[in-house]
Short mmCIF file of C-alpha atoms in Angstrom, two decimals:
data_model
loop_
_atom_site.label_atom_id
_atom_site.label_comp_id
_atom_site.label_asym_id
_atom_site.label_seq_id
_atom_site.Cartn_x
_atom_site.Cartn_y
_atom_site.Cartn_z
CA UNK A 1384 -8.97 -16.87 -24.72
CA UNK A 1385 -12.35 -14.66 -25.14
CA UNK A 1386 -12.98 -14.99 -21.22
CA UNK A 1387 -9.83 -13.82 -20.26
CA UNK A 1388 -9.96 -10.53 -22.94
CA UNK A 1389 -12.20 -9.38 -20.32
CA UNK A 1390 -10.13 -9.78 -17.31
CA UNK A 1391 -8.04 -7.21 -18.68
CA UNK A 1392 -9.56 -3.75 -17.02
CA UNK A 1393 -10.14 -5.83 -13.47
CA UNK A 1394 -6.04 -6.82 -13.92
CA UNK A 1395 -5.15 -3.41 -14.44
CA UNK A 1396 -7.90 -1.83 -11.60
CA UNK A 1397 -5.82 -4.40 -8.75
CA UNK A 1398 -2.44 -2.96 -9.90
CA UNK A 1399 -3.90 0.12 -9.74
CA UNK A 1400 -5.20 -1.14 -6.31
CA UNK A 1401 -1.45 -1.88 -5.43
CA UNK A 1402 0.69 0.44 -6.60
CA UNK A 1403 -1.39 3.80 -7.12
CA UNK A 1404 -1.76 5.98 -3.92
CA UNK A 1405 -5.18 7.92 -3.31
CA UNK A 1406 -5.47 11.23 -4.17
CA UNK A 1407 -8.75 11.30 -2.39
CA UNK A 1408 -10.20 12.09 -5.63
CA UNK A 1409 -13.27 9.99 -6.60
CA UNK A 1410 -14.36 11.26 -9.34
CA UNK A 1411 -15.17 9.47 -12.78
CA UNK A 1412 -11.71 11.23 -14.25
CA UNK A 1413 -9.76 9.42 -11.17
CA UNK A 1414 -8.01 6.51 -12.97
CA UNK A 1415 -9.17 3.47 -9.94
CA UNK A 1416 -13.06 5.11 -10.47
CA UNK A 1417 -12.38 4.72 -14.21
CA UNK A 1418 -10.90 1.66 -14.11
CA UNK A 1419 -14.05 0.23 -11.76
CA UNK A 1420 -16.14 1.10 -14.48
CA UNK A 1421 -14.43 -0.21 -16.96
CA UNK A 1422 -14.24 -3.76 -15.13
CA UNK A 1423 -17.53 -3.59 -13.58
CA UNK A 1424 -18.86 -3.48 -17.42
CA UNK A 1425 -16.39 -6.41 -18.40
CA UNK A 1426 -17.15 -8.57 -15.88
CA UNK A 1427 -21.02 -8.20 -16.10
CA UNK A 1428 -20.83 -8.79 -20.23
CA UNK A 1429 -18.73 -12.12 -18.98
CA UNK A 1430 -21.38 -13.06 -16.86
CA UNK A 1431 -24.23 -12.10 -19.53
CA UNK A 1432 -22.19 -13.81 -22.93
CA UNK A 1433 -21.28 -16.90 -20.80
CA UNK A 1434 -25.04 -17.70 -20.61
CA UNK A 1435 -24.84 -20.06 -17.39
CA UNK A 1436 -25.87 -19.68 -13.56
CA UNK A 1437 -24.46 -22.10 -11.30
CA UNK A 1438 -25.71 -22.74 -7.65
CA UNK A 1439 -22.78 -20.76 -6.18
CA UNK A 1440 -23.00 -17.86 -8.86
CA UNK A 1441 -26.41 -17.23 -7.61
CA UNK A 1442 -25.95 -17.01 -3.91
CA UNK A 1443 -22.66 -14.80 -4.79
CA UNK A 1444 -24.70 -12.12 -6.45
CA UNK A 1445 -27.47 -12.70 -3.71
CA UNK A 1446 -25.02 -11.63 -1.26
CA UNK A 1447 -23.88 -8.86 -3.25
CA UNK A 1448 -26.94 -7.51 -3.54
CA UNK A 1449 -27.93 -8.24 -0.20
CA UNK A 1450 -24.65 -6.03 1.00
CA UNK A 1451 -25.44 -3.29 -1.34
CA UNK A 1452 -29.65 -3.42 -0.04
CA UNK A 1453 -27.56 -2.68 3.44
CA UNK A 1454 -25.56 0.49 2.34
CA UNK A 1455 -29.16 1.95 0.90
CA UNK A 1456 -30.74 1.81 3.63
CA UNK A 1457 -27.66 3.46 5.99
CA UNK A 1458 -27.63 5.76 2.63
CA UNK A 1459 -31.64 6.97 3.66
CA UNK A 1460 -30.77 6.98 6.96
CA UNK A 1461 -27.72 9.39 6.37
CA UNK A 1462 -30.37 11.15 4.25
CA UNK A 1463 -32.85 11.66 6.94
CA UNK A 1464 -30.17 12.50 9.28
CA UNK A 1465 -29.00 15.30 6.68
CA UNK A 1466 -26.02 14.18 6.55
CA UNK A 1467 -24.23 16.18 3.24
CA UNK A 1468 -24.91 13.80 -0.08
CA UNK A 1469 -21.40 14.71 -1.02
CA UNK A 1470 -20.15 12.84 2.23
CA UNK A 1471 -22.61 9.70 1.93
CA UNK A 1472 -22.12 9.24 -1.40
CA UNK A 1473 -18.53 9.00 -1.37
CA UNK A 1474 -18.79 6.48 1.47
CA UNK A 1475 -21.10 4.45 -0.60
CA UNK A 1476 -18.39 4.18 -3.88
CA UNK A 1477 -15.58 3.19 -1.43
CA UNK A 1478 -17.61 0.52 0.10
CA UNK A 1479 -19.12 -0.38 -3.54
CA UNK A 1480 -15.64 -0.08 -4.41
CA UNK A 1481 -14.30 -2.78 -1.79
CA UNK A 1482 -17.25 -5.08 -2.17
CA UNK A 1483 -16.74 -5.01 -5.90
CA UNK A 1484 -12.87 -6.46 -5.87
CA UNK A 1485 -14.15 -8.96 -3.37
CA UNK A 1486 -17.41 -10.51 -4.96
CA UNK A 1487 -16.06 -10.30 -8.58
CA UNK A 1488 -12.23 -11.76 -7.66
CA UNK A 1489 -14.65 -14.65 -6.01
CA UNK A 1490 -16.83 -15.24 -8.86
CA UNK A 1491 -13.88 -14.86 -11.08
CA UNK A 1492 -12.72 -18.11 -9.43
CA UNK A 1493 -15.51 -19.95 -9.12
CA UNK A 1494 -16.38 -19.51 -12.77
CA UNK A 1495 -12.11 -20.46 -13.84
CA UNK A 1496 -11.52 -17.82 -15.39
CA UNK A 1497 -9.13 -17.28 -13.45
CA UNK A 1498 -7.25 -19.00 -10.73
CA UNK A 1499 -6.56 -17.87 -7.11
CA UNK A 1500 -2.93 -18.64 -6.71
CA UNK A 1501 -2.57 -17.09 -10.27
CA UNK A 1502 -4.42 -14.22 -8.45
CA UNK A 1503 -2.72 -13.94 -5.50
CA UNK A 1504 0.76 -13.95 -7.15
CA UNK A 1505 -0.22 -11.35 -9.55
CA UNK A 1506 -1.02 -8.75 -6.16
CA UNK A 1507 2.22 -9.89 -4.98
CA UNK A 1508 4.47 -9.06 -7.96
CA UNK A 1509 2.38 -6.50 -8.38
CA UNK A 1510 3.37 -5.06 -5.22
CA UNK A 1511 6.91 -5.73 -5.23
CA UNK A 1512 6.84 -3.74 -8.11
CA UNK A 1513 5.17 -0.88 -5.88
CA UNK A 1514 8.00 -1.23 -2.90
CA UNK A 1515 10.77 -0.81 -5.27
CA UNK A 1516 9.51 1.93 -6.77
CA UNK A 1517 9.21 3.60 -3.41
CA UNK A 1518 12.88 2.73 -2.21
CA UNK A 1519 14.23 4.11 -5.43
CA UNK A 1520 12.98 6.95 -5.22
CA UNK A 1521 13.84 7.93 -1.98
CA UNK A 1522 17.12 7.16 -2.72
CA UNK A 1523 16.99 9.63 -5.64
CA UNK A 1524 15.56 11.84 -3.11
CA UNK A 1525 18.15 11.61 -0.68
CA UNK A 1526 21.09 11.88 -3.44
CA UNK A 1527 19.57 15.18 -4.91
CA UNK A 1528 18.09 13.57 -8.05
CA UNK A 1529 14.25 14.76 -7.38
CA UNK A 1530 12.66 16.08 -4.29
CA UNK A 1531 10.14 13.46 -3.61
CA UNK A 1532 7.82 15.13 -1.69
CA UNK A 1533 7.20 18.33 -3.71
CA UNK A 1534 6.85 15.87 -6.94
CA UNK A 1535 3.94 13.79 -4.53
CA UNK A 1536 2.48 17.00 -3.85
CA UNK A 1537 2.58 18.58 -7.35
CA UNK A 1538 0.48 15.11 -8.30
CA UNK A 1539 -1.97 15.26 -5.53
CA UNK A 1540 -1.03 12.12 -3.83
CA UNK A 1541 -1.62 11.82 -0.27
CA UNK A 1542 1.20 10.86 1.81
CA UNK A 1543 2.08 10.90 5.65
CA UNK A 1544 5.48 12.35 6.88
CA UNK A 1545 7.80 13.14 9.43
CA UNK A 1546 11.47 13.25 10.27
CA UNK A 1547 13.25 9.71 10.46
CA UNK A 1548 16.94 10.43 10.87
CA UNK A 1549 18.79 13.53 9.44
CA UNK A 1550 17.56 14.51 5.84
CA UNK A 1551 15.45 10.42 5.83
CA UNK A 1552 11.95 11.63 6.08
CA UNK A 1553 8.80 9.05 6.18
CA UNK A 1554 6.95 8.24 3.75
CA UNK A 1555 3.55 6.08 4.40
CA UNK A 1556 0.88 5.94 1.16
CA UNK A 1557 -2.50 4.09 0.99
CA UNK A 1558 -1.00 1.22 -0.12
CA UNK A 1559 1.27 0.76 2.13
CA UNK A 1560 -1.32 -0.96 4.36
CA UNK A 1561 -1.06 -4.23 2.04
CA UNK A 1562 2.65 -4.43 1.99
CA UNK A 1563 2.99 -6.69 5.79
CA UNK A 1564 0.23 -8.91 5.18
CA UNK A 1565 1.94 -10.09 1.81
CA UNK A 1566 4.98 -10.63 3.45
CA UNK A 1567 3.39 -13.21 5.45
CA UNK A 1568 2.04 -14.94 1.98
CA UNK A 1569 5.68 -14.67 1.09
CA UNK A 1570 7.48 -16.00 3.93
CA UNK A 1571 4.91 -18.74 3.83
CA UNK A 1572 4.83 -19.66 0.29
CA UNK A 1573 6.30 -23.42 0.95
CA UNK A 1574 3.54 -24.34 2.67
CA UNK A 1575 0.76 -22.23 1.37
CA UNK A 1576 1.88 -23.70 -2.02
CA UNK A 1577 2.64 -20.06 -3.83
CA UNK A 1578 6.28 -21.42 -4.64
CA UNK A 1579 8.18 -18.79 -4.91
CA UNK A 1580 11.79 -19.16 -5.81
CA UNK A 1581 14.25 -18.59 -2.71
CA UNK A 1582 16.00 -15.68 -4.64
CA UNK A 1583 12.71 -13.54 -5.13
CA UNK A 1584 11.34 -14.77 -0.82
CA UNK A 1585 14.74 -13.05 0.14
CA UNK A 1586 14.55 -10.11 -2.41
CA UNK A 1587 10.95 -9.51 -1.31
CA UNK A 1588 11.69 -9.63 2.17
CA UNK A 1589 14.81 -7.02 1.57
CA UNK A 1590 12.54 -4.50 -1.01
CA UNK A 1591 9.78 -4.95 1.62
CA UNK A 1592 11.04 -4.67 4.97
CA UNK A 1593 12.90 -1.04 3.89
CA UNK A 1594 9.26 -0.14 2.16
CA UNK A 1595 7.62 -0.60 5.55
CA UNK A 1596 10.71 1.36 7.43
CA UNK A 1597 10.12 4.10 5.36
CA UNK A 1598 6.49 3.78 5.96
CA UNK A 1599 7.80 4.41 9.56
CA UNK A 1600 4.36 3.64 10.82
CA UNK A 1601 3.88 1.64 14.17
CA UNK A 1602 1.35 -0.63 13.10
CA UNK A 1603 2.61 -1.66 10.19
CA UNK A 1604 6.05 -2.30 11.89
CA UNK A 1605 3.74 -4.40 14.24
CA UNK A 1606 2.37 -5.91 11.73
CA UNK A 1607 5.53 -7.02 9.79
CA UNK A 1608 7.55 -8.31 12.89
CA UNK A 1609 4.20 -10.36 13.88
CA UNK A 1610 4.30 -11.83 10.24
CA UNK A 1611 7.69 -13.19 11.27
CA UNK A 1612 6.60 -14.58 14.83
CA UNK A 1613 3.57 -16.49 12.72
CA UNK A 1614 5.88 -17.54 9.91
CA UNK A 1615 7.91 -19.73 13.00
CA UNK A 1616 4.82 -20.78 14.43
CA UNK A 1617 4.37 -22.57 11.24
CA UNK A 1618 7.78 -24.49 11.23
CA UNK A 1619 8.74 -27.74 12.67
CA UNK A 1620 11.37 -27.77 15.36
CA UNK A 1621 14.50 -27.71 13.37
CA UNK A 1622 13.70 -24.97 10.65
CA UNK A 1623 12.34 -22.86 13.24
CA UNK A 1624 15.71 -22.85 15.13
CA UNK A 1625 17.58 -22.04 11.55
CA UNK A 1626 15.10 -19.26 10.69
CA UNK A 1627 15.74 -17.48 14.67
CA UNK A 1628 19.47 -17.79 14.57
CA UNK A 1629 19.08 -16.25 11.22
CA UNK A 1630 16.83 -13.78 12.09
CA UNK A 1631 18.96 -12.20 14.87
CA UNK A 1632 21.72 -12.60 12.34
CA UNK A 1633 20.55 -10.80 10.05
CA UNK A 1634 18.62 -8.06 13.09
CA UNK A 1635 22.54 -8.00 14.68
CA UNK A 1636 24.34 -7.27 11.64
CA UNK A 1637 21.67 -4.43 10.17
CA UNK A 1638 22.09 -2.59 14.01
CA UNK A 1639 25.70 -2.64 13.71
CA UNK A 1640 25.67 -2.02 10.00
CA UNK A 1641 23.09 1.22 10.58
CA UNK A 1642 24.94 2.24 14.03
CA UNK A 1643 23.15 1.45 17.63
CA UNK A 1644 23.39 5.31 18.91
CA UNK A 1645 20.89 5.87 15.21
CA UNK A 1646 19.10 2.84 16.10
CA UNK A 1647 18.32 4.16 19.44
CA UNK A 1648 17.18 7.36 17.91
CA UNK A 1649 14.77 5.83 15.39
CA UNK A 1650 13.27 4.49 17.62
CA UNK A 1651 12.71 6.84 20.10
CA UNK A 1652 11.40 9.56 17.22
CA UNK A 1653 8.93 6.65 16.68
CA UNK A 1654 7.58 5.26 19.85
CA UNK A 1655 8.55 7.99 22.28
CA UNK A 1656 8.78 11.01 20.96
CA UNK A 1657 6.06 14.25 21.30
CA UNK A 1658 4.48 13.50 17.94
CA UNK A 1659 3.33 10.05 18.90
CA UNK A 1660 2.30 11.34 22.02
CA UNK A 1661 -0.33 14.33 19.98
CA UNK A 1662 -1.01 11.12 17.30
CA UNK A 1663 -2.18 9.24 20.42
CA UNK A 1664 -3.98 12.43 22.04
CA UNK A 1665 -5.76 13.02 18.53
CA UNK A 1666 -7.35 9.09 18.34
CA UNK A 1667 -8.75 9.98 21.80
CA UNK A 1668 -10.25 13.03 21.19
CA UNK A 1669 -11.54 11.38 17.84
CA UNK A 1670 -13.35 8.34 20.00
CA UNK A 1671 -14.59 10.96 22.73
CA UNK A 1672 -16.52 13.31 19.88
CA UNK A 1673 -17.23 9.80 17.75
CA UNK A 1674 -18.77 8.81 20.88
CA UNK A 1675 -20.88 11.65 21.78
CA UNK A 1676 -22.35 11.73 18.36
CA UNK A 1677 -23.20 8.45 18.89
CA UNK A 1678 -25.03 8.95 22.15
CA UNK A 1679 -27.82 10.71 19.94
CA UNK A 1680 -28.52 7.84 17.43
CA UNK A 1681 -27.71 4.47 19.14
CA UNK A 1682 -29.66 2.19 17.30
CA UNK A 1683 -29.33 3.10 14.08
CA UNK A 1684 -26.32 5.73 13.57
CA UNK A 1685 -26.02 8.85 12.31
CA UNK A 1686 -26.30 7.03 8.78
CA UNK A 1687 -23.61 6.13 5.66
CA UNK A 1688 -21.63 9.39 5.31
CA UNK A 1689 -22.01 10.63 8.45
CA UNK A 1690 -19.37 12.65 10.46
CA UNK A 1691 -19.35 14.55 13.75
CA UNK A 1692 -19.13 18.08 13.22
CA UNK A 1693 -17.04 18.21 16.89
CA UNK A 1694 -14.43 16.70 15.12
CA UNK A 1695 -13.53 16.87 11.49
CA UNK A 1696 -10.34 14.53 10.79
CA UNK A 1697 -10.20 15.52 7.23
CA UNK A 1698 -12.07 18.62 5.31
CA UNK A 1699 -12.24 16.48 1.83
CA UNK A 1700 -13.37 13.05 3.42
CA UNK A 1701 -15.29 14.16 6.23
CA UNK A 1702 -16.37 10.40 6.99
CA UNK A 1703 -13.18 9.18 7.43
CA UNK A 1704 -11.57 8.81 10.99
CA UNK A 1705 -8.60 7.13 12.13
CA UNK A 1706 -10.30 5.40 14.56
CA UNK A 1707 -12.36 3.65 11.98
CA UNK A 1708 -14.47 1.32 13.79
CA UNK A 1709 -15.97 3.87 16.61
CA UNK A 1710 -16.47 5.94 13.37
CA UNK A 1711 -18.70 3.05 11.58
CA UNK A 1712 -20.26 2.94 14.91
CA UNK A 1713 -21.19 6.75 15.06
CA UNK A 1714 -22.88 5.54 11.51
CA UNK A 1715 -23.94 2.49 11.65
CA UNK A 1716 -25.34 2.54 15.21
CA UNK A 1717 -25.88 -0.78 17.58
CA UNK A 1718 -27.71 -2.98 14.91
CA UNK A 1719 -25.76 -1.76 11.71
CA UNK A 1720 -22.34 -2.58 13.36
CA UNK A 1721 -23.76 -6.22 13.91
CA UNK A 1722 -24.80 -6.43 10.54
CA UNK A 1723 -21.89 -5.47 9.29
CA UNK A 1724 -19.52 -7.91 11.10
CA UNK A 1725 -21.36 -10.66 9.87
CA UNK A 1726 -19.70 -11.30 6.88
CA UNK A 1727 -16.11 -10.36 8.66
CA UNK A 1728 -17.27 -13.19 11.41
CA UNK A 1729 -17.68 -15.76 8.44
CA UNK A 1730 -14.70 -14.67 6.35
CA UNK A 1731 -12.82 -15.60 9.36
CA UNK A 1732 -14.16 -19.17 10.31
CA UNK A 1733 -13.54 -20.20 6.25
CA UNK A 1734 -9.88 -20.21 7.73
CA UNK A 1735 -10.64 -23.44 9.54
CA UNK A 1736 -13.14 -25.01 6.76
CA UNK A 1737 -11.01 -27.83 6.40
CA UNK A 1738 -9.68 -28.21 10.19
CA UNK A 1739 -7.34 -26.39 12.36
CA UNK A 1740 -3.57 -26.61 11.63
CA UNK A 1741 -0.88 -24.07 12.85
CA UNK A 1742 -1.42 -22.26 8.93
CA UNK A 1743 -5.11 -22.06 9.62
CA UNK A 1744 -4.32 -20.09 12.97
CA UNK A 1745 -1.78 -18.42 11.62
CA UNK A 1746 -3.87 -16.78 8.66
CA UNK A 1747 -6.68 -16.55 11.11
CA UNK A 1748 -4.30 -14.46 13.65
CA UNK A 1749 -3.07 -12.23 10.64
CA UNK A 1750 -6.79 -11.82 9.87
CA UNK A 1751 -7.70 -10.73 13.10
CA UNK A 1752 -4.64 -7.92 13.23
CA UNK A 1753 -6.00 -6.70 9.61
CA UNK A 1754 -9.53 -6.20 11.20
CA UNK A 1755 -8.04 -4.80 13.92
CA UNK A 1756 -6.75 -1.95 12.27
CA UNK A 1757 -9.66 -0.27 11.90
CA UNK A 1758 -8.84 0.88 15.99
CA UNK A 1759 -6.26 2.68 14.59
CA UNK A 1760 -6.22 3.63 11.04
CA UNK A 1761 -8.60 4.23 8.40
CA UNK A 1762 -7.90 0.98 6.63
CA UNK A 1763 -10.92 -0.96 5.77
CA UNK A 1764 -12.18 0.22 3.11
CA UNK A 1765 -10.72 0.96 -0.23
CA UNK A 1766 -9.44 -0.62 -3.36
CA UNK A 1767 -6.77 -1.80 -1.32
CA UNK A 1768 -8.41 -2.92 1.50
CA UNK A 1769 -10.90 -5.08 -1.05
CA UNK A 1770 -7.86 -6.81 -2.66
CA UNK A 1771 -6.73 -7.64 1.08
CA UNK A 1772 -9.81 -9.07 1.97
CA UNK A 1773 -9.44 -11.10 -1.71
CA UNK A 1774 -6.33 -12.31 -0.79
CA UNK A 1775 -7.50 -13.79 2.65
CA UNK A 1776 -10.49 -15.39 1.13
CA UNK A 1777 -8.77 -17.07 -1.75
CA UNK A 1778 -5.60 -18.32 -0.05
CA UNK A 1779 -7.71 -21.08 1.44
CA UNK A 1780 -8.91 -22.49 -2.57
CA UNK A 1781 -5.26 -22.07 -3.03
CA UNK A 1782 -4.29 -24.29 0.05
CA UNK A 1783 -7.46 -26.48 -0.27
CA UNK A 1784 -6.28 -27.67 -4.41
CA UNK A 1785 -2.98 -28.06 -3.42
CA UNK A 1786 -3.94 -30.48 -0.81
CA UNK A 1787 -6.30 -32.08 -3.20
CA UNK A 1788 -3.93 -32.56 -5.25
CA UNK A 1789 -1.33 -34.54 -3.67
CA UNK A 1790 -4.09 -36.75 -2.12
CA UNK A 1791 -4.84 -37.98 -5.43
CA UNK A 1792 -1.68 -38.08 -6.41
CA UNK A 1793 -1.18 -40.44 -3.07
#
């Protein structure tokens, strides 16, 4: 009972994680930065009182210091650069941020204090809780209750928005970006031995799917519909020709219910409209000045922080770029981009550490779209974007005792 006292602050600093859009405030007053504190000191009296180093605890914090020995030195080399400390700082307590949900939901594990489908489950409800939120709200927004997006502003919380339908405007948050991937988990519970009940799979799926609508973001439509096309990869024969009738069942019935001429709208305001044509136009003038920053420190990057003053995609975080990747480029340079897909590379080959199955591919595909969307939005690091790469890690223990469990069972 004394162990899991201290789990308490990291608990509350992953619902936090979930359900708390960024404000792009970092400070030590910000509740996540206060929050990491908190749980940063927990965890390290845990690992202090408990007394014991095992084999694996000791390569864990090898690697965690090894990763933070890799943002110092891209920290000096932002420094030489003169890059602003403001700007590399920041950078350096969102990665420190995202390495720190990672490394000490891992050790967490490893030491049982805690288990990963216990985890894993916790994220989920967690951000169920965060979806429904959302949809209420809007719908007290659109009956005249509140006005939504002057309360969002009046807190500071950053948001993305633009016209839907009528008075239906979007609404897209920092954690949105988890809400896709954990539909997957969902869908997939039967066999990744989450079990949730049927009722809460298809009130998920409901709460979730209108979440990511409202999100109105391309990707993470993508995203969502590619969670479904993995989720049938995964059946046998007969269950996957249920769950397709059902599917365009349920796809025919919300077009008719909704109207076709509005569903033809929607989607033209989102895939063919003039905005997405400048949001398109505005990731390729990002790569072209990303690139020609890069051009003048190749090997090495501009360094942790850094940010071409051709383009500035944001006057707060001056780092951050949609295009993420060509942006870690511009600071990382040749050899600190290899470096720092290195532990991305490994993360995705645990996938098949016990053979390849359609699940293992499946995951592994889901994986690849996450790390993907650094291309297109500034999604890899965060508090967020830690707890997603916690999620993928620890799904395979999850899988792995399951299995285990029914062989000796057998």
């Amino acid at each position: 009972m004394r162990s899991y006292f201290f789990l308490i602050p990291f608990y509350i600093l992953v619902f936090l994680g979930v359900t708390l859009p960024s404000d792009g405030n970092h400070g030590i007053l910000s509740p996540k930065t206060l929050f990491f504190c908190l749980s940063f000191a927990s965890i390290f009296s845990l690992f202090i009182f408990r007394g014991k180093v095992t084999e694996k605890t000791v390569k864990l914090v090898a690697s965690f210091l090894g990763a933070i020995c890799f943002l110092l030195v891209w920290f000096y080399i932002g420094s030489i650069n003169e890059v602003p400390y403001e700007s590399t700082f920041d950078q350096f307590k969102i990665f420190l941020i995202t390495l720190f949900v990672v490394f000490f939901a891992i050790y967490l594990v490893q030491e049982k204090i805690m288990t990963s489908k216990t985890f894993i489950k916790f994220i989920i409800y967690s951000n169920f809780f965060y979806c429904l939120t959302k949809v209420l709200l809007v719908i007290a927004h659109l009956i005249g209750i509140i006005n939504l997006f002057d309360t969002l502003e009046k807190l500071g919380f950053r948001f993305m928005s633009m016209a839907i339908i009528k008075d239906l405007g979007r609404l897209q948050t920092s954690v949105d970006i988890i809400t896709p991937y954990l539909l997957f988990f969902v869908l997939n519970s039967d066999a990744n031995y989450l079990n949730f009940s049927k009722r809460f799979k298809v009130i998920f799926q409901i709460v979730a799917i209108l979440s990511i609508l409202l999100s109105f973001s391309r990707f993470l439509l993508g995203i969502a519909f590619f969670c479904y096309l993995l989720h049938w990869f995964c059946l046998n024969k007969d269950r996957l020709l249920k769950a397709i009738c059902l599917g365009l069942f349920v796809a025919f019935c919300a077009v008719m219910a909704i109207g076709p001429d509005v569903v033809y709208e929607v989607i033209e305001q989102r895939f063919f409209s003039n905005a997405n044509y400048h949001s398109d136009l505005t990731r390729k003038d990002q790569i072209d000045a990303l690139m020609e920053t890069y051009s003048l420190y190749p090997y090495f990057g501009l360094g942790l922080g850094g940010f071409t003053k051709n383009y500035l995609r944001d006057d707060v975080l001056t780092h951050s770029y949609e295009v993420q990747w060509v942006g870690f480029l511009m600071q990382f340079g040749f050899f600190g981009i290899i470096l720092l897909c290195i532990p991305i590379f490994f993360l995705g080959l645990r996938f098949f550490s016990n053979g390849q199955t359609r699940q293992s591919w499946a995951y592994f595909f889901l994986y690849i779209c996450w790390i993907s969307s650094g291309f297109t939005n500034p999604y890899l690091i965060s508090l967020t974007s830690g707890i997603v790469y916690s999620i993928f890690y620890l799904i395979v223990n999850v899988i792995d005792n399951a299995n285990r469990q029914k062989f000796i069972q057998i």
